[in-house]
Amino acid sequence: MDIIISNSSGKPIYEQITSQIKNMIITGQLHPGDGLPSMRLLAKELRISVITTKRAYEDLERDGFIETVAGKGSFVAAKNMELIREEHLRLVESYLQQAVQAAKTCGVSREELCQILDLLYGEEP
């Protein structure tokens, strides 16, 4: 599993792990039933504390992305399409928020921004 940890990121390490695993599930790199590395193995590979990987796995399980079976490990949960849709919507909202901030900074009006979005989306107003 390719997880990249950045010490210069403003996000805590457990959040970096959580978001990267969520992204792998959402994009289909990980499929329902796929096993995840044990918390100890992942901690060893990333050279971080087991407590950190435990926190990431607990968050993923709480959010319904993985299931943990005692004595067997953690596995990608069966996809809940509504959950996946919500995650996609959050991602889109985040990108749109960045676009709105950039537009405001540059003096681009709401109408101009909507026109750009319509063009990028492939629809004419």
Coordinates of N, CA and C in Angstrom, one line a residue:
M1 N 0.9 -1.2 0.0 CA 0.0 0.0 0.0 C 0.9 1.2 0.0
D2 N 0.7 2.1 -1.0 CA 1.5 3.3 -1.1 C 0.9 4.5 -0.4
I3 N 1.3 4.7 0.8 CA 0.9 5.8 1.6 C 2.1 6.7 1.8
I4 N 1.9 8.0 1.6 CA 3.0 9.0 1.7 C 2.7 9.9 2.8
I5 N 3.6 10.0 3.8 CA 3.5 10.8 4.9 C 4.4 12.1 4.7
S6 N 3.8 13.2 5.0 CA 4.5 14.5 4.9 C 4.6 15.1 6.2
N7 N 5.8 15.3 6.7 CA 6.0 16.0 8.0 C 5.8 17.5 7.9
S8 N 5.8 18.0 6.7 CA 5.6 19.4 6.5 C 4.2 19.8 6.3
S9 N 3.3 18.7 6.1 CA 1.9 19.0 6.0 C 1.3 19.5 7.3
G10 N 0.3 20.3 7.1 CA -0.4 20.8 8.3 C -1.3 19.8 8.9
K11 N -1.6 18.7 8.2 CA -2.5 17.7 8.7 C -1.7 16.7 9.6
P12 N -2.4 16.2 10.7 CA -1.7 15.2 11.5 C -1.5 13.9 10.7
I13 N -0.6 13.1 11.1 CA -0.2 11.9 10.4 C -1.4 11.0 10.2
Y14 N -2.2 10.8 11.3 CA -3.3 9.9 11.2 C -4.3 10.3 10.2
E15 N -4.5 11.6 10.1 CA -5.4 12.2 9.1 C -4.9 11.9 7.7
Q16 N -3.6 12.1 7.5 CA -3.0 11.8 6.2 C -3.2 10.3 5.8
I17 N -3.1 9.4 6.7 CA -3.3 8.0 6.4 C -4.8 7.8 6.1
T18 N -5.6 8.3 7.0 CA -7.1 8.1 6.8 C -7.5 8.7 5.4
S19 N -7.1 9.9 5.1 CA -7.6 10.4 3.8 C -7.0 9.7 2.6
Q20 N -5.8 9.2 2.7 CA -5.2 8.4 1.5 C -5.9 7.1 1.4
I21 N -6.2 6.4 2.5 CA -6.9 5.1 2.4 C -8.3 5.3 1.9
K22 N -9.0 6.4 2.4 CA -10.4 6.7 1.9 C -10.3 6.9 0.4
N23 N -9.3 7.7 -0.1 CA -9.2 8.0 -1.5 C -9.0 6.7 -2.3
M24 N -8.2 5.8 -1.8 CA -7.9 4.5 -2.5 C -9.2 3.7 -2.6
I25 N -10.1 3.8 -1.6 CA -11.4 3.1 -1.6 C -12.3 3.7 -2.6
I26 N -12.4 5.1 -2.5 CA -13.3 5.8 -3.4 C -13.0 5.6 -4.8
T27 N -11.7 5.7 -5.2 CA -11.2 5.6 -6.5 C -11.2 4.1 -7.1
G28 N -11.4 3.2 -6.2 CA -11.5 1.8 -6.6 C -10.1 1.1 -6.6
Q29 N -9.1 1.7 -6.1 CA -7.8 1.1 -5.9 C -7.9 -0.1 -4.9
L30 N -8.7 0.1 -3.9 CA -9.0 -0.9 -2.9 C -10.5 -1.3 -3.1
H31 N -10.7 -2.6 -3.0 CA -12.1 -3.1 -3.3 C -12.6 -3.7 -2.0
P32 N -14.0 -3.8 -1.9 CA -14.6 -4.4 -0.7 C -14.0 -5.8 -0.5
G33 N -13.6 -6.1 0.8 CA -13.0 -7.4 1.1 C -11.5 -7.4 1.1
D34 N -10.9 -6.4 0.5 CA -9.4 -6.3 0.4 C -8.9 -6.1 1.9
G35 N -7.9 -6.9 2.2 CA -7.3 -6.7 3.5 C -6.3 -5.5 3.5
L36 N -6.3 -4.9 4.7 CA -5.3 -3.8 4.9 C -4.2 -4.4 5.7
P37 N -3.0 -3.7 5.6 CA -1.9 -4.2 6.4 C -2.3 -4.1 7.9
S38 N -1.7 -4.9 8.8 CA -1.9 -4.8 10.2 C -1.4 -3.4 10.7
M39 N -2.0 -3.0 11.8 CA -1.6 -1.7 12.3 C -0.1 -1.7 12.6
R40 N 0.4 -2.8 13.1 CA 1.9 -2.8 13.4 C 2.7 -2.8 12.2
L41 N 2.3 -3.5 11.1 CA 3.1 -3.6 9.9 C 3.1 -2.2 9.2
L42 N 1.9 -1.6 9.2 CA 1.8 -0.2 8.6 C 2.7 0.8 9.3
A43 N 2.6 0.7 10.6 CA 3.4 1.6 11.5 C 4.9 1.4 11.2
K44 N 5.3 0.1 11.0 CA 6.7 -0.2 10.8 C 7.1 0.3 9.4
E45 N 6.3 0.1 8.4 CA 6.6 0.6 7.0 C 6.7 2.1 6.9
L46 N 5.8 2.8 7.7 CA 5.8 4.3 7.6 C 6.7 4.9 8.7
R47 N 7.3 4.0 9.5 CA 8.2 4.5 10.6 C 7.5 5.5 11.5
I48 N 6.3 5.1 12.0 CA 5.5 5.9 12.9 C 5.0 5.0 14.0
S49 N 4.4 5.6 15.0 CA 3.8 4.9 16.1 C 2.6 4.1 15.8
V50 N 2.5 2.9 16.4 CA 1.3 2.1 16.2 C 0.1 2.8 16.7
I51 N 0.2 3.7 17.7 CA -0.9 4.5 18.2 C -1.5 5.3 17.0
T52 N -0.6 5.8 16.2 CA -1.0 6.7 15.1 C -1.8 5.9 14.1
T53 N -1.3 4.7 13.7 CA -2.1 3.8 12.8 C -3.4 3.3 13.4
K54 N -3.4 3.1 14.7 CA -4.6 2.6 15.4 C -5.7 3.7 15.3
R55 N -5.3 5.0 15.5 CA -6.2 6.1 15.4 C -6.8 6.2 14.0
A56 N -5.9 6.1 12.9 CA -6.4 6.1 11.5 C -7.4 5.0 11.3
Y57 N -7.1 3.8 11.7 CA -8.0 2.7 11.4 C -9.3 2.8 12.2
E58 N -9.2 3.3 13.4 CA -10.5 3.6 14.2 C -11.3 4.6 13.5
D59 N -10.7 5.7 12.9 CA -11.5 6.7 12.2 C -12.1 6.1 10.9
L60 N -11.3 5.3 10.2 CA -11.9 4.6 9.0 C -13.0 3.7 9.3
E61 N -12.9 3.0 10.4 CA -14.0 2.1 10.8 C -15.2 2.9 11.2
R62 N -15.0 3.9 12.0 CA -16.1 4.8 12.5 C -16.9 5.3 11.3
D63 N -16.1 5.7 10.2 CA -16.8 6.3 9.0 C -17.3 5.3 8.1
G64 N -17.2 4.0 8.4 CA -17.7 2.9 7.6 C -16.9 2.5 6.4
F65 N -15.7 2.9 6.3 CA -14.8 2.5 5.2 C -14.1 1.1 5.4
I66 N -13.9 0.8 6.6 CA -13.3 -0.5 6.8 C -14.0 -1.3 7.9
E67 N -13.8 -2.6 8.0 CA -14.3 -3.4 9.1 C -13.1 -4.1 9.7
T68 N -13.1 -4.2 11.0 CA -12.1 -5.0 11.7 C -12.6 -6.2 12.3
V69 N -12.0 -7.3 12.0 CA -12.4 -8.6 12.6 C -11.3 -9.1 13.6
A70 N -11.7 -9.3 14.8 CA -10.8 -9.6 15.8 C -10.0 -10.9 15.4
G71 N -8.7 -10.8 15.5 CA -7.9 -12.0 15.2 C -7.6 -12.2 13.7
K72 N -8.3 -11.4 12.8 CA -8.1 -11.6 11.4 C -7.6 -10.4 10.7
G73 N -7.9 -9.2 11.2 CA -7.4 -8.0 10.6 C -8.5 -7.0 10.2
S74 N -8.1 -6.0 9.4 CA -9.0 -5.0 8.9 C -9.2 -5.2 7.4
F75 N -10.4 -5.0 6.9 CA -10.8 -5.2 5.5 C -11.6 -4.0 5.0
V76 N -11.5 -3.8 3.7 CA -12.4 -2.7 3.1 C -13.8 -3.2 3.3
A77 N -14.7 -2.3 3.8 CA -16.1 -2.6 4.0 C -16.8 -2.6 2.6
A78 N -17.9 -3.3 2.6 CA -18.8 -3.3 1.4 C -19.1 -1.8 1.1
K79 N -19.1 -1.4 -0.1 CA -19.3 0.0 -0.4 C -20.7 0.5 -0.1
N80 N -20.8 1.5 0.6 CA -22.1 2.2 0.9 C -22.1 3.3 -0.1
M81 N -22.9 3.2 -1.2 CA -22.9 4.2 -2.3 C -23.2 5.6 -1.8
E82 N -24.1 5.8 -0.8 CA -24.4 7.1 -0.3 C -23.2 7.7 0.5
L83 N -22.5 6.8 1.2 CA -21.3 7.3 1.8 C -20.2 7.7 0.8
I84 N -20.0 7.0 -0.2 CA -19.1 7.3 -1.3 C -19.5 8.6 -1.9
R85 N -20.8 8.8 -2.2 CA -21.3 10.0 -2.8 C -21.0 11.2 -1.9
E86 N -21.2 11.1 -0.6 CA -20.9 12.2 0.3 C -19.5 12.5 0.3
E87 N -18.6 11.6 0.3 CA -17.2 11.8 0.2 C -16.8 12.6 -1.1
H88 N -17.4 12.2 -2.2 CA -17.1 12.9 -3.4 C -17.7 14.3 -3.4
L89 N -18.8 14.5 -2.8 CA -19.4 15.9 -2.6 C -18.5 16.7 -1.8
R90 N -17.9 16.2 -0.7 CA -17.0 16.9 0.2 C -15.8 17.4 -0.6
L91 N -15.3 16.4 -1.4 CA -14.1 16.7 -2.2 C -14.4 17.9 -3.3
V92 N -15.5 17.8 -3.9 CA -15.9 18.8 -4.9 C -16.1 20.1 -4.2
E93 N -16.8 20.1 -3.1 CA -17.0 21.4 -2.3 C -15.6 22.0 -1.9
S94 N -14.7 21.2 -1.6 CA -13.4 21.7 -1.2 C -12.7 22.4 -2.4
Y95 N -12.7 21.7 -3.5 CA -12.1 22.3 -4.7 C -12.9 23.6 -5.2
L96 N -14.2 23.6 -5.1 CA -15.0 24.8 -5.4 C -14.7 25.9 -4.5
Q97 N -14.5 25.6 -3.2 CA -14.2 26.6 -2.2 C -12.8 27.3 -2.6
Q98 N -11.9 26.5 -3.0 CA -10.6 27.0 -3.4 C -10.8 27.9 -4.7
A99 N -11.6 27.5 -5.6 CA -11.9 28.3 -6.8 C -12.5 29.6 -6.5
V100 N -13.5 29.6 -5.6 CA -14.2 30.8 -5.2 C -13.2 31.8 -4.5
Q101 N -12.4 31.3 -3.6 CA -11.4 32.1 -3.0 C -10.4 32.8 -4.0
A102 N -10.0 31.9 -5.0 CA -9.1 32.5 -6.0 C -9.8 33.5 -6.9
A103 N -11.1 33.3 -7.2 CA -11.9 34.2 -8.0 C -12.0 35.5 -7.3
K104 N -12.4 35.5 -6.0 CA -12.5 36.7 -5.2 C -11.2 37.5 -5.1
T105 N -10.1 36.8 -5.0 CA -8.8 37.4 -4.9 C -8.5 38.1 -6.2
C106 N -8.9 37.5 -7.3 CA -8.6 38.1 -8.6 C -9.6 39.0 -9.1
G107 N -10.7 39.2 -8.4 CA -11.8 40.1 -8.8 C -12.7 39.5 -9.9
V108 N -12.8 38.2 -10.0 CA -13.7 37.5 -10.9 C -15.1 37.5 -10.3
S109 N -16.1 38.0 -11.0 CA -17.4 38.0 -10.5 C -18.0 36.6 -10.4
R110 N -19.1 36.5 -9.6 CA -19.8 35.2 -9.5 C -20.3 34.8 -10.8
E111 N -20.9 35.7 -11.6 CA -21.4 35.4 -12.9 C -20.3 34.9 -13.9
E112 N -19.1 35.5 -13.8 CA -18.0 35.0 -14.6 C -17.5 33.6 -14.2
L113 N -17.5 33.4 -12.9 CA -17.1 32.1 -12.3 C -18.1 31.0 -12.8
C114 N -19.4 31.4 -12.7 CA -20.5 30.4 -13.2 C -20.3 30.1 -14.7
Q115 N -20.0 31.1 -15.5 CA -19.7 30.9 -16.9 C -18.6 30.0 -17.1
I116 N -17.5 30.2 -16.4 CA -16.3 29.3 -16.5 C -16.7 27.9 -16.1
L117 N -17.5 27.7 -15.0 CA -17.9 26.4 -14.6 C -18.8 25.7 -15.6
D118 N -19.7 26.5 -16.2 CA -20.5 26.0 -17.3 C -19.7 25.5 -18.5
L119 N -18.7 26.3 -18.9 CA -17.8 25.9 -20.0 C -17.0 24.6 -19.6
L120 N -16.5 24.6 -18.4 CA -15.7 23.4 -18.0 C -16.6 22.2 -17.9
Y121 N -17.8 22.4 -17.5 CA -18.8 21.3 -17.3 C -19.3 20.8 -18.6
G122 N -19.2 21.6 -19.6 CA -19.6 21.3 -21.0 C -21.1 21.7 -21.3
E123 N -21.6 22.7 -20.6 CA -22.9 23.2 -20.8 C -22.9 24.7 -21.1
E124 N -23.6 25.1 -22.1 CA -23.8 26.5 -22.4 C -24.9 27.0 -21.6
P125 N -24.8 28.3 -21.1 CA -25.9 28.9 -20.4 C -27.1 29.2 -21.2

